[in-house]
PDB file of C-alpha atoms and ligand atoms in Angstrom:
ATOM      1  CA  UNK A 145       0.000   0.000   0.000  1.00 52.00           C
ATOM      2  CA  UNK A 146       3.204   2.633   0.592  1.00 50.00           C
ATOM      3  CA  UNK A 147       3.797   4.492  -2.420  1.00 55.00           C
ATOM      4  CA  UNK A 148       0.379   4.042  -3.956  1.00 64.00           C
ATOM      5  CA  UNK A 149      -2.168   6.416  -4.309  1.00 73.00           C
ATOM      6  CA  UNK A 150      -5.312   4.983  -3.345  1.00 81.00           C
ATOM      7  CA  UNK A 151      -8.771   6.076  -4.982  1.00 86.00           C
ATOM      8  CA  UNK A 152     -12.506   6.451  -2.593  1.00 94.00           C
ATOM      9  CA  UNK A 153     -13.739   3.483  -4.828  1.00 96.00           C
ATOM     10  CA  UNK A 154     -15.658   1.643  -1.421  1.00 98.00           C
ATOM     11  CA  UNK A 155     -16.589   4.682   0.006  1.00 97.00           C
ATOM     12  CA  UNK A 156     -19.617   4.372   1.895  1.00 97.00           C
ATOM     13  CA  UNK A 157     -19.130   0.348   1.667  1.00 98.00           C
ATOM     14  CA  UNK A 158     -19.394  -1.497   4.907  1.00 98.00           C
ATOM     15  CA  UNK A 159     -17.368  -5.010   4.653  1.00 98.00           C
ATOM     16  CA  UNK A 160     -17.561  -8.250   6.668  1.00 99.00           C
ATOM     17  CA  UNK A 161     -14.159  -9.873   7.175  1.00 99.00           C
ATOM     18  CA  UNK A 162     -13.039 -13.156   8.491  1.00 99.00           C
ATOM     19  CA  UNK A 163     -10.041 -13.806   9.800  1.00 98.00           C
ATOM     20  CA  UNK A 164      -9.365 -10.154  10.167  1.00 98.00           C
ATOM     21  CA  UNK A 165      -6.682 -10.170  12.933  1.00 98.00           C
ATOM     22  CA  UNK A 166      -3.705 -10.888  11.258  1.00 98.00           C
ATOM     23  CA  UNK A 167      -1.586 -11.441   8.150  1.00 98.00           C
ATOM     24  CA  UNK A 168      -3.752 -11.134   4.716  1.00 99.00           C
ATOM     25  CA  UNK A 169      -6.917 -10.546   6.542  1.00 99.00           C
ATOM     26  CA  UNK A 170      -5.194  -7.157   8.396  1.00 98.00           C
ATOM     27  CA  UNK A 171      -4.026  -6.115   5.026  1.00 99.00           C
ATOM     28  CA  UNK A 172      -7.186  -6.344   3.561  1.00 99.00           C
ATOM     29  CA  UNK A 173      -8.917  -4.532   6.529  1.00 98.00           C
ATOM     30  CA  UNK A 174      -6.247  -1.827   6.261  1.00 98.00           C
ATOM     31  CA  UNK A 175      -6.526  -1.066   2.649  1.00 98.00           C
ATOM     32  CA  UNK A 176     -10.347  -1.727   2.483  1.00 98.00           C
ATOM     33  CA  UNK A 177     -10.909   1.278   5.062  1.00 98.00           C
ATOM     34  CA  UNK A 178      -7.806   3.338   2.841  1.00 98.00           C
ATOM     35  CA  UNK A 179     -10.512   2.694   0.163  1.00 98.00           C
ATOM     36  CA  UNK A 180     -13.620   4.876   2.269  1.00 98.00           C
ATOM     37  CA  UNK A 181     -14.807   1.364   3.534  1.00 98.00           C
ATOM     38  CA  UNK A 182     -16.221   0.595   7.177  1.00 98.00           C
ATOM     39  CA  UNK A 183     -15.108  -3.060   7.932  1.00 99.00           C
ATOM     40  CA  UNK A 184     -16.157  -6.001  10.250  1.00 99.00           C
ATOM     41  CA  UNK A 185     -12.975  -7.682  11.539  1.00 99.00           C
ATOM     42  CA  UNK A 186     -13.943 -11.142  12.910  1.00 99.00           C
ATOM     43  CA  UNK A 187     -11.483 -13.441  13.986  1.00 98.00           C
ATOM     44  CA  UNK A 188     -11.172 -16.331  16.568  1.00 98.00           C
ATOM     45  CA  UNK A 189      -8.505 -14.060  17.762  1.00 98.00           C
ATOM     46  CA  UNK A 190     -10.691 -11.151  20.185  1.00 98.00           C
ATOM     47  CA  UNK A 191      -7.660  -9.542  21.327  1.00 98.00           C
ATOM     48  CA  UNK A 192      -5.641  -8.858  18.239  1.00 98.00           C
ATOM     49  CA  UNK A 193      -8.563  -7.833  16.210  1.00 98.00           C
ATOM     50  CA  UNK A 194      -9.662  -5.031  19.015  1.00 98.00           C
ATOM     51  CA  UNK A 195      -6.188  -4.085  18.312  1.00 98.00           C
ATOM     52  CA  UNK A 196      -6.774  -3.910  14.897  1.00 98.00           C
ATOM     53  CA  UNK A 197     -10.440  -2.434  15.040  1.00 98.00           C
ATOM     54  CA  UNK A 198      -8.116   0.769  17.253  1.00 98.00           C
ATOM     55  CA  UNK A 199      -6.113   1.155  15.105  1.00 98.00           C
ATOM     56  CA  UNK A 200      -9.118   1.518  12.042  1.00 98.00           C
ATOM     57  CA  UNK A 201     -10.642   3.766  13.994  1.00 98.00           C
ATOM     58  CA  UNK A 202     -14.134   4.650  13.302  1.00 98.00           C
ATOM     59  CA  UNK A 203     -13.859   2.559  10.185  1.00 98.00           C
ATOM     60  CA  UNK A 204     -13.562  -0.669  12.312  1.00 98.00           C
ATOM     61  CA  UNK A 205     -15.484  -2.531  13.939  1.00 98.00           C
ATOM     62  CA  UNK A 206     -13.344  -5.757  15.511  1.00 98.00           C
ATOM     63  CA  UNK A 207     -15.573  -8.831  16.649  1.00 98.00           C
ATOM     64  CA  UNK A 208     -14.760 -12.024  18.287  1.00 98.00           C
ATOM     65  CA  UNK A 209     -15.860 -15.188  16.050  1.00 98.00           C
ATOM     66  CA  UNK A 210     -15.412 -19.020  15.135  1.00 98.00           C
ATOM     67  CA  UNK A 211     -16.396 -19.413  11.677  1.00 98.00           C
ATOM     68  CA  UNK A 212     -16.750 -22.668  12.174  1.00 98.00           C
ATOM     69  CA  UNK A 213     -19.778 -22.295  14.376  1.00 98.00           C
ATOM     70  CA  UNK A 214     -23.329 -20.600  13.119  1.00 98.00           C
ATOM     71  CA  UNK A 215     -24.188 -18.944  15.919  1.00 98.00           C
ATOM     72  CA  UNK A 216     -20.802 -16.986  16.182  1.00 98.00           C
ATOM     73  CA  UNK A 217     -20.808 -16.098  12.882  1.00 98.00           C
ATOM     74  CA  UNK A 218     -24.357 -14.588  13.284  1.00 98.00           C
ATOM     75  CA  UNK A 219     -23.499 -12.896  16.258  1.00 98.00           C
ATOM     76  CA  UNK A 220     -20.594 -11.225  14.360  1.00 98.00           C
ATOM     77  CA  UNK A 221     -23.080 -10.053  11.179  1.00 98.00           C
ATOM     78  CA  UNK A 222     -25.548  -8.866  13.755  1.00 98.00           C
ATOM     79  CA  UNK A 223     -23.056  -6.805  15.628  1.00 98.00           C
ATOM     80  CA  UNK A 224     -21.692  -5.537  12.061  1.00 98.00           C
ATOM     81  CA  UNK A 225     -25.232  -3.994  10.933  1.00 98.00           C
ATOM     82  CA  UNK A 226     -25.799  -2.737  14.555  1.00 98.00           C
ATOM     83  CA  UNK A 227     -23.012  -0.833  14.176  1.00 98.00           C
ATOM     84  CA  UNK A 228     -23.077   0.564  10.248  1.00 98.00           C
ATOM     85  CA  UNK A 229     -26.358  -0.358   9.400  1.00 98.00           C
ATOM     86  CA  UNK A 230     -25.466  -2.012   6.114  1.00 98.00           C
ATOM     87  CA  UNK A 231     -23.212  -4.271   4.369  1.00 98.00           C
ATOM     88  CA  UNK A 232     -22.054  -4.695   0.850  1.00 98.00           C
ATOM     89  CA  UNK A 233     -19.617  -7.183   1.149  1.00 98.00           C
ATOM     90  CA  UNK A 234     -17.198  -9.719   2.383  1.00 98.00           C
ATOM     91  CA  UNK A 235     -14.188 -11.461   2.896  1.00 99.00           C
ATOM     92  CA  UNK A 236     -14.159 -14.966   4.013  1.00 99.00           C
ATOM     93  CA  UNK A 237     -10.062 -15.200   4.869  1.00 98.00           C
ATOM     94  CA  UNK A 238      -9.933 -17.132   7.928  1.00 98.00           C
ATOM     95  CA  UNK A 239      -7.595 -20.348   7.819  1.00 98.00           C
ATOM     96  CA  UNK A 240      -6.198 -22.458  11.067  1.00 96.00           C
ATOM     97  CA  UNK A 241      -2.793 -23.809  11.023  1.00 95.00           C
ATOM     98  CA  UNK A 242      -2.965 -26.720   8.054  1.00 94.00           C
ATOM     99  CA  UNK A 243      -2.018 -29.959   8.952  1.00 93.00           C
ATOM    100  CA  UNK A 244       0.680 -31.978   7.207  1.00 94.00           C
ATOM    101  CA  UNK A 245       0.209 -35.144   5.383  1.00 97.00           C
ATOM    102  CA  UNK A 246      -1.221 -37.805   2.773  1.00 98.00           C
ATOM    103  CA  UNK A 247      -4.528 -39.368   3.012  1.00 98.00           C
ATOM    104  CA  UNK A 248      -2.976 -42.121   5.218  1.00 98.00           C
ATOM    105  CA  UNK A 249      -0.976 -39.563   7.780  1.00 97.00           C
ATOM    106  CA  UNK A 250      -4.409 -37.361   8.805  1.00 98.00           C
ATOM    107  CA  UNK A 251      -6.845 -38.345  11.158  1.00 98.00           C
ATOM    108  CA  UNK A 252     -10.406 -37.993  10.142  1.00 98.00           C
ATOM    109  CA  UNK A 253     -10.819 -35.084  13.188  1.00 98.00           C
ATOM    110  CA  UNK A 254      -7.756 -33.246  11.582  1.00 98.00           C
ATOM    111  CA  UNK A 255      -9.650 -33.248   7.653  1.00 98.00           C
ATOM    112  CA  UNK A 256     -12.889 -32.342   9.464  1.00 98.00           C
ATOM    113  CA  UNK A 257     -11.423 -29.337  11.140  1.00 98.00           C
ATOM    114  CA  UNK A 258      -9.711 -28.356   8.119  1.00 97.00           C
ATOM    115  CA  UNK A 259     -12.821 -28.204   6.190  1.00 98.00           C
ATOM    116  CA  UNK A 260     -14.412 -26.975   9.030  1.00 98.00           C
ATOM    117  CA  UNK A 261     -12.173 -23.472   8.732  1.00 98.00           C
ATOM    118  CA  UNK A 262     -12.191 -22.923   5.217  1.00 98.00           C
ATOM    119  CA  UNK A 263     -15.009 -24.343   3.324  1.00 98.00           C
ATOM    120  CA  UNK A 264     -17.731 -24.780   6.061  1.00 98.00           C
ATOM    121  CA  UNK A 265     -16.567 -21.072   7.283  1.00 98.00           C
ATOM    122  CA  UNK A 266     -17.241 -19.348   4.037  1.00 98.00           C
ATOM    123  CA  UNK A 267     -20.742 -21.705   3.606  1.00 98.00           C
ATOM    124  CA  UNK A 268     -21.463 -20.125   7.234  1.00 98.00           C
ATOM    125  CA  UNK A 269     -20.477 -16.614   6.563  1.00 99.00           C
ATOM    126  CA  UNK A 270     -22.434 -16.493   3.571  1.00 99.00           C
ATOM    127  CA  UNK A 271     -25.540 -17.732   4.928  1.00 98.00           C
ATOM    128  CA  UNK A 272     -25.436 -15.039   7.183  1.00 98.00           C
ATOM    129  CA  UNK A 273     -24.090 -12.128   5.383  1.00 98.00           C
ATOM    130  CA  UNK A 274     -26.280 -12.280   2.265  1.00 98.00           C
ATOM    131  CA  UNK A 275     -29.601 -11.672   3.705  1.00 98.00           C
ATOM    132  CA  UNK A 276     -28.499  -8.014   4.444  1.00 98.00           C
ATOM    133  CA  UNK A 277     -25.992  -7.924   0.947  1.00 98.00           C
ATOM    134  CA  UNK A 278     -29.241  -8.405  -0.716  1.00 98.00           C
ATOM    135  CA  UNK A 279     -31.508  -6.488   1.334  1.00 98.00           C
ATOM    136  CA  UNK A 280     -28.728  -3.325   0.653  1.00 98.00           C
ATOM    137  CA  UNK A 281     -29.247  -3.902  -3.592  1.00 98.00           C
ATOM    138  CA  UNK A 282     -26.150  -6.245  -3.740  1.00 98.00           C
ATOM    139  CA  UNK A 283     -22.663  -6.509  -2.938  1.00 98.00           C
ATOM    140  CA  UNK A 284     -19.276  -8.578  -3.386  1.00 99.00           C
ATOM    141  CA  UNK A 285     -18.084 -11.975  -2.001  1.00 99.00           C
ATOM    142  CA  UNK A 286     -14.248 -12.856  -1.903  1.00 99.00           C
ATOM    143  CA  UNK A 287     -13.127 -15.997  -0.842  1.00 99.00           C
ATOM    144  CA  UNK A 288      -9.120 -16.781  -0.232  1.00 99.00           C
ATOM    145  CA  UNK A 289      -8.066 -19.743  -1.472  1.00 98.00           C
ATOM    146  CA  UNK A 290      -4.763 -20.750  -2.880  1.00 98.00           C
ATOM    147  CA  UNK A 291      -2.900 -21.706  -5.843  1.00 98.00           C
ATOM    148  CA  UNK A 292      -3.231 -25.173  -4.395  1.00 98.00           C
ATOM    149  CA  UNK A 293      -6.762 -25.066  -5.216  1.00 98.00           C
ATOM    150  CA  UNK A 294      -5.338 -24.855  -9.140  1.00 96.00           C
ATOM    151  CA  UNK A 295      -2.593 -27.447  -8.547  1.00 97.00           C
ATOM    152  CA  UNK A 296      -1.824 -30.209  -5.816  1.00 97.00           C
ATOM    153  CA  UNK A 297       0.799 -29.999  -3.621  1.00 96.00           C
ATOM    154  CA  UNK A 298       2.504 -33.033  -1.079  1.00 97.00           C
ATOM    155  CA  UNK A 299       1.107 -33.859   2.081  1.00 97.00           C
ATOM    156  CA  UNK A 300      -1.429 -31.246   2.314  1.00 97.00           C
ATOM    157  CA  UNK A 301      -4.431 -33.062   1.008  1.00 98.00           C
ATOM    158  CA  UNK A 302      -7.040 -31.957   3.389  1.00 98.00           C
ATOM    159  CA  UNK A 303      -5.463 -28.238   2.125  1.00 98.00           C
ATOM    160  CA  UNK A 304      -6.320 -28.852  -1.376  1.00 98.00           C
ATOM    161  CA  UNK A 305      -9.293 -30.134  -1.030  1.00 98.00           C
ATOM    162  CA  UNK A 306     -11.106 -27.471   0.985  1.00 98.00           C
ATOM    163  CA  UNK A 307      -8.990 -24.644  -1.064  1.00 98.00           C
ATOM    164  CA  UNK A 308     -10.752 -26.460  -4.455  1.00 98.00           C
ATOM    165  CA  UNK A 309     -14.013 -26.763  -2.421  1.00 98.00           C
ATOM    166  CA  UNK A 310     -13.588 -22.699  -1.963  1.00 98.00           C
ATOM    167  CA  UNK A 311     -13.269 -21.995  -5.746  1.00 98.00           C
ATOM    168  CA  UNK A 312     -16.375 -23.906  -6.920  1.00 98.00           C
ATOM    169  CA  UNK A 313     -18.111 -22.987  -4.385  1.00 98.00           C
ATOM    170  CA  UNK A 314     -17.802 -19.308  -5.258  1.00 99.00           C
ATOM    171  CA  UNK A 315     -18.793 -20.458  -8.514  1.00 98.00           C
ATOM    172  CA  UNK A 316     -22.192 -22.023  -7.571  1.00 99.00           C
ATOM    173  CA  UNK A 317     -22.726 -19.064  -5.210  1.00 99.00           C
ATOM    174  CA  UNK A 318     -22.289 -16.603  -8.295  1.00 99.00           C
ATOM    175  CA  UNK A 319     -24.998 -19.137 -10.253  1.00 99.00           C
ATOM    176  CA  UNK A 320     -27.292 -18.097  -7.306  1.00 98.00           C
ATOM    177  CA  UNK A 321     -27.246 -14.727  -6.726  1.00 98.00           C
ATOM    178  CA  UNK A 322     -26.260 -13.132  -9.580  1.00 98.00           C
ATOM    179  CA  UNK A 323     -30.373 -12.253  -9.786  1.00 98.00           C
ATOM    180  CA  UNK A 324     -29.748 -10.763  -6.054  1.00 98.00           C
ATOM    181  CA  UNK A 325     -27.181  -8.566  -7.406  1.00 98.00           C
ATOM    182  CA  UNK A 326     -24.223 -10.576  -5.499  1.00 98.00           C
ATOM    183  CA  UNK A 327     -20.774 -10.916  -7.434  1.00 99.00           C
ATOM    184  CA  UNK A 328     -18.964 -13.921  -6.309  1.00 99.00           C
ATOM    185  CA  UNK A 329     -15.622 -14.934  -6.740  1.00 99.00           C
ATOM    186  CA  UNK A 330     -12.699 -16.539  -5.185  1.00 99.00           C
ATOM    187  CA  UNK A 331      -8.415 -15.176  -4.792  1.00 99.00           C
ATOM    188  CA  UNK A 332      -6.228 -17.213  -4.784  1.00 98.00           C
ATOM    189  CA  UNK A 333      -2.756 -16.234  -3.119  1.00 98.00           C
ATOM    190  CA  UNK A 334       0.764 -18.163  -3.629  1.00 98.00           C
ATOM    191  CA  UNK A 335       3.113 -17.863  -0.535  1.00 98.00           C
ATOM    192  CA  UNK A 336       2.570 -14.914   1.261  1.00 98.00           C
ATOM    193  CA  UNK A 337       4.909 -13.570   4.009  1.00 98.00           C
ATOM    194  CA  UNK A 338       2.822 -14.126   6.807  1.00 98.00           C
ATOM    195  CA  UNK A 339       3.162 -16.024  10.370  1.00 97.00           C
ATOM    196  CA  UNK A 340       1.114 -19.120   8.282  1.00 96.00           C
ATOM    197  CA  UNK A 341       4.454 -19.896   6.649  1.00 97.00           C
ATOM    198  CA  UNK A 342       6.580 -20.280   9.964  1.00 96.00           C
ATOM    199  CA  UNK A 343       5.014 -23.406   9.909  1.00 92.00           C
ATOM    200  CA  UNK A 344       7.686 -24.631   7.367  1.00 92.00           C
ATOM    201  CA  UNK A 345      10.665 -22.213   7.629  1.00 97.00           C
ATOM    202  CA  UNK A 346      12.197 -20.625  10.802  1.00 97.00           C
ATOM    203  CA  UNK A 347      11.502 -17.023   9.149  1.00 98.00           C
ATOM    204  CA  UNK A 348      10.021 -15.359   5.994  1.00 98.00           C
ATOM    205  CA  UNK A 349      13.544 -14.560   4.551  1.00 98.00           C
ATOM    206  CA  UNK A 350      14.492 -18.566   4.378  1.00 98.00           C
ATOM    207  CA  UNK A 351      10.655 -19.135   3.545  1.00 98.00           C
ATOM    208  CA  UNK A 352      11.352 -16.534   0.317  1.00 98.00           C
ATOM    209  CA  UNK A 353      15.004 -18.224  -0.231  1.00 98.00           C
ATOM    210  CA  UNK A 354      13.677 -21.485  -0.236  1.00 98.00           C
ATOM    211  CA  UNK A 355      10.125 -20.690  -2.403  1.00 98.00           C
ATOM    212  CA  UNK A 356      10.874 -18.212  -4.019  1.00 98.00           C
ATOM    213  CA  UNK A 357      12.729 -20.212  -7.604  1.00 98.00           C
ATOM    214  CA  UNK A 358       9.320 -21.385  -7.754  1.00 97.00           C
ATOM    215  CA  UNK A 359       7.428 -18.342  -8.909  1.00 98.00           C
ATOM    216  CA  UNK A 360       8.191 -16.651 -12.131  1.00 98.00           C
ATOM    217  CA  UNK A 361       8.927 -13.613 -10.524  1.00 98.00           C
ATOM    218  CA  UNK A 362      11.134 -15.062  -8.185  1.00 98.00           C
ATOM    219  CA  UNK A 363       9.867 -14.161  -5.166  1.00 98.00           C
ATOM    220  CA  UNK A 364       6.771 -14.875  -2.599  1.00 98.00           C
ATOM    221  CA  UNK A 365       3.973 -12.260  -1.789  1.00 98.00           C
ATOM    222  CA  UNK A 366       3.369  -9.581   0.232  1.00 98.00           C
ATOM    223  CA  UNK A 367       0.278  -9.100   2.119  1.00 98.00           C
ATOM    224  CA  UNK A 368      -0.349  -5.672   0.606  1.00 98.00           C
ATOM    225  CA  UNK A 369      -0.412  -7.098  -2.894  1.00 98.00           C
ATOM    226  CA  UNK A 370      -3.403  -9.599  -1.872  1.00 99.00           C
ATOM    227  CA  UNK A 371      -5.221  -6.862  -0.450  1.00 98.00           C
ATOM    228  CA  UNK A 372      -4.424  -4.579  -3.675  1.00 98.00           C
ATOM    229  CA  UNK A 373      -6.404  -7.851  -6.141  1.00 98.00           C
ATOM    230  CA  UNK A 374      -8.800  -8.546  -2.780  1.00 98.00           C
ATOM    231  CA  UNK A 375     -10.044  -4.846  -2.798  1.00 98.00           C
ATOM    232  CA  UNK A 376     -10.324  -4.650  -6.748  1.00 98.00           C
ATOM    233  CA  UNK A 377     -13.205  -7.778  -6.520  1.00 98.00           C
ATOM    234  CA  UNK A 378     -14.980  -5.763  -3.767  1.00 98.00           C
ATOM    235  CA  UNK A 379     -14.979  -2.496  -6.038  1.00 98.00           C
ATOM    236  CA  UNK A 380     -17.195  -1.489  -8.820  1.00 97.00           C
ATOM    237  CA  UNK A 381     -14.003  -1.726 -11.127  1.00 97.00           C
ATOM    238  CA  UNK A 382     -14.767  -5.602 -10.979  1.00 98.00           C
ATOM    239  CA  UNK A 383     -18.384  -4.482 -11.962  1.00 98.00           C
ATOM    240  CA  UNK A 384     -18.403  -7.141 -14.685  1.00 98.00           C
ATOM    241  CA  UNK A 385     -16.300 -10.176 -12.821  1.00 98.00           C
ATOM    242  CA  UNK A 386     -18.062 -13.169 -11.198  1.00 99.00           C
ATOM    243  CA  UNK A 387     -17.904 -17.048 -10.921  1.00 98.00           C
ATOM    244  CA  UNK A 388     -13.933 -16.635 -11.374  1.00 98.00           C
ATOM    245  CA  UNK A 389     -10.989 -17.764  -9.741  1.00 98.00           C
ATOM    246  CA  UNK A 390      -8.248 -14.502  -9.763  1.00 98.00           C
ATOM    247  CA  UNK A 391      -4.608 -16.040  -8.848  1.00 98.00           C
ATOM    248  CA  UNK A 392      -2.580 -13.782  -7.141  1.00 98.00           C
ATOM    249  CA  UNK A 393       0.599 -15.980  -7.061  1.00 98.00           C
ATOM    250  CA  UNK A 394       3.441 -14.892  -9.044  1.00 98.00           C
ATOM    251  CA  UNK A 395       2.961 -17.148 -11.456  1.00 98.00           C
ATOM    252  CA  UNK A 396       3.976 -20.078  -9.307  1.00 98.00           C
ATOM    253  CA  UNK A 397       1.042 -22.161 -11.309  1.00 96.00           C
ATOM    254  CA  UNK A 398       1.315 -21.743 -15.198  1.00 95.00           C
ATOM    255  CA  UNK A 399       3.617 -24.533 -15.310  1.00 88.00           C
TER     256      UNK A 399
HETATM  257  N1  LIG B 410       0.236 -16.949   3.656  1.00 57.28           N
HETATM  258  C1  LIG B 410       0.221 -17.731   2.582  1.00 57.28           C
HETATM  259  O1  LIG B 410       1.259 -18.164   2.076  1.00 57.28           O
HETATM  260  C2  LIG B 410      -1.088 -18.090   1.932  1.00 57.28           C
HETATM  261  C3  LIG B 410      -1.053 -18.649   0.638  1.00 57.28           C
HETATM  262  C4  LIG B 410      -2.253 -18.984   0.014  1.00 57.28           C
HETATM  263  C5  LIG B 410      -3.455 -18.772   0.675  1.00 57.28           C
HETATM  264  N2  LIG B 410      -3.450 -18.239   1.937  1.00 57.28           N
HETATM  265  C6  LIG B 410      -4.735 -18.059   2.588  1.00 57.28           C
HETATM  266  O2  LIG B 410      -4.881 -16.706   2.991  1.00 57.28           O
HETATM  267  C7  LIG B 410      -5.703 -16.647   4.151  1.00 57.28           C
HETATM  268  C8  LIG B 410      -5.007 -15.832   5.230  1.00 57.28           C
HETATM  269  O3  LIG B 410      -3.781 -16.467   5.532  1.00 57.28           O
HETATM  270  P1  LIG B 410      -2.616 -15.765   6.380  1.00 57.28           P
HETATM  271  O4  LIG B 410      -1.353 -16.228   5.802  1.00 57.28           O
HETATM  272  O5  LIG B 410      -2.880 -14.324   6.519  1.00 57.28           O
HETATM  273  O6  LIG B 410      -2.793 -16.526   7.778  1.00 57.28           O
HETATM  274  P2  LIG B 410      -2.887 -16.000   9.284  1.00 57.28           P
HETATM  275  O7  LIG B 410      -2.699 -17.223  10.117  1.00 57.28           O
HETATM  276  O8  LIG B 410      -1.999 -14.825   9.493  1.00 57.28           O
HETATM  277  O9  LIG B 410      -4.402 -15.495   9.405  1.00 57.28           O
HETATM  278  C9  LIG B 410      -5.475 -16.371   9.539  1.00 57.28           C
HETATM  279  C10 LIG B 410      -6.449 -15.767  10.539  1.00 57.28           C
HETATM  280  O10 LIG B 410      -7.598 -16.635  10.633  1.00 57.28           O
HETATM  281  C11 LIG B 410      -7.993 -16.670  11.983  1.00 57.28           C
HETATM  282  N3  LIG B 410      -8.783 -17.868  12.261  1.00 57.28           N
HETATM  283  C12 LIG B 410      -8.352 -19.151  12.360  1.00 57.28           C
HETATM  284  N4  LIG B 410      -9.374 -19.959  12.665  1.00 57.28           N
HETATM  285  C13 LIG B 410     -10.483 -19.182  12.754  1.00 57.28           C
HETATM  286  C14 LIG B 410     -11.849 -19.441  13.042  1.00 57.28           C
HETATM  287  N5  LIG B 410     -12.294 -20.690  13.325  1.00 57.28           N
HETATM  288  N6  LIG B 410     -12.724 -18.410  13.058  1.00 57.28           N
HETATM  289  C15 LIG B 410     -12.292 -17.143  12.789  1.00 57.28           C
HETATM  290  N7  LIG B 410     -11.010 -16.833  12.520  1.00 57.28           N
HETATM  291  C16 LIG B 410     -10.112 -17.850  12.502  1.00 57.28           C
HETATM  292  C17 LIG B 410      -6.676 -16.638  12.768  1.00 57.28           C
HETATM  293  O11 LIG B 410      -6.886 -16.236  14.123  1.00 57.28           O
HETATM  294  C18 LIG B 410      -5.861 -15.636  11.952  1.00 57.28           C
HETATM  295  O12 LIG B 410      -6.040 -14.318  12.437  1.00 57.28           O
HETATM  296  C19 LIG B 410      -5.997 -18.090   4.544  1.00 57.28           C
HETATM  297  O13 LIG B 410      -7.245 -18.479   4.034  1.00 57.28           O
HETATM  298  C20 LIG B 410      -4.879 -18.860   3.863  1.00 57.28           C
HETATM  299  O14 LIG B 410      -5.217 -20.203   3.601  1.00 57.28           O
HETATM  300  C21 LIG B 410      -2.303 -17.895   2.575  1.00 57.28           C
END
């Protein structure tokens, strides 16, 4: 976002984000509200995303929420329109910590909490947030996914799976409610340097070392660049873009 000159183009839009608190999701609340946007920040995470909501100011709104669980997520809408009034969009971000391993290395409870996050997460968040997208005229749905929803990657099947799961079902979400006025569509990041890769390198300049070689431009993400392709499928310049998958990953998949 430093550097760039940033237009009004959500002004007035009020956003509901998951998985707010840190990394992508931050980014996106940051340059969504740089944009003239009021945005929800839910996140399992209470503390951090107060911090964040501060730190929006007015703009923010910072709620505690499991997207995994219906009532939460309801809670955290509610709370969002008692507070703006509206809402116009969303951003279902949130991922736990992915477990490694084949089909034979992850128990059944580790898959189901996997899919739980990402796929059952964004089926939840929609069913709540739409009622008041459509009762406001329309709005914008972004999932995050990943470039492993394009192409497979080792011992992260229960990863790929609910990343794929993501794309289509922004896809057969876009089938639905393109009458209601609702554009949706999925983003799909390559590495990003956020605390999600320490997982698999000791800090983000080995995790760009070691990655980067992969990606035609020869280097991973930054969270600011997600945000940049995250708040272009929220704005009326994507006024004609649904049902797609945008990758955001440096090329890593076109061969
Ligand atoms: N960082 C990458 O390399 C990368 C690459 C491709 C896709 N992605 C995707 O981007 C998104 C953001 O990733 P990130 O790197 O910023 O990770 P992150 O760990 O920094 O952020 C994820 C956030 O989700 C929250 N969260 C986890 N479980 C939750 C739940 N049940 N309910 C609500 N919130 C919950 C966490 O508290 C955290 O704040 C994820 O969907 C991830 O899969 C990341």
């Amino acid at each position: 976002m430093t550097g760039v000159s940033l237009s009004a183009r959500l002004e007035g839009r009020v956003i509901f984000l998951t998985g707010a608190a840190s990394g992508i999701g931050a980014a996106i609340a940051r340059r969504c509200v740089a944009e003239g946007a009021a945005v929800i920040c839910a996140d399992l995470n209470g503390a951090a995303v107060e911090a964040l909501a501060d730190e929006l100011g007015a703009q923010g709104l910072g709620v505690t929420c499991d997207v995994t669980e219906a009532a939460s997520v309801e809670a955290a809408v509610a709370a969002g329109l008692a507070r703006f009034g509206r809402l116009d969009g969303l951003v279902h971000n949130a991922a736990a910590p992915s477990p490694d391993g084949s089909v034979l290395d992850l128990t059944a409870a580790q898959w189901a909490s996997e899919i739980g996050v990402n796929l059952t997460g964004a089926f939840l968040t929609c069913k709540s947030a739409f009622p008041a997208m459509i009762a406001a005229g329309g709005g914008s749905a972004v999932m995050i996914a990943s470039q492993f929803a394009q192409v497979a990657t080792a011992k992260s099947v229960a990863y790929c799976a609910a990343k794929a799961g993501l794309v289509h079902l922004a896809k057969a979400m876009a089938v639905d409610h393109a009458a209601d006025g609702i554009r949706v569509n999925s983003l799909s990041p390559g590495a990003v340097a956020t605390s999600r890769l320490l997982q698999r390198w000791p800090d983000l300049a080995a995790a760009d070392e070691g990655l980067g070689p992969d990606y035609l431009l020869g280097r991973i993400g930054q969270p600011d660049e997600i945000a940049a392709a995250a708040a272009f499928l929220l704005s009326p310049d994507a006024s004609f873009v649904t049902g797609t998958d945008l990758l955001a990953d440096g090329g890593y998949a076109v061969r």
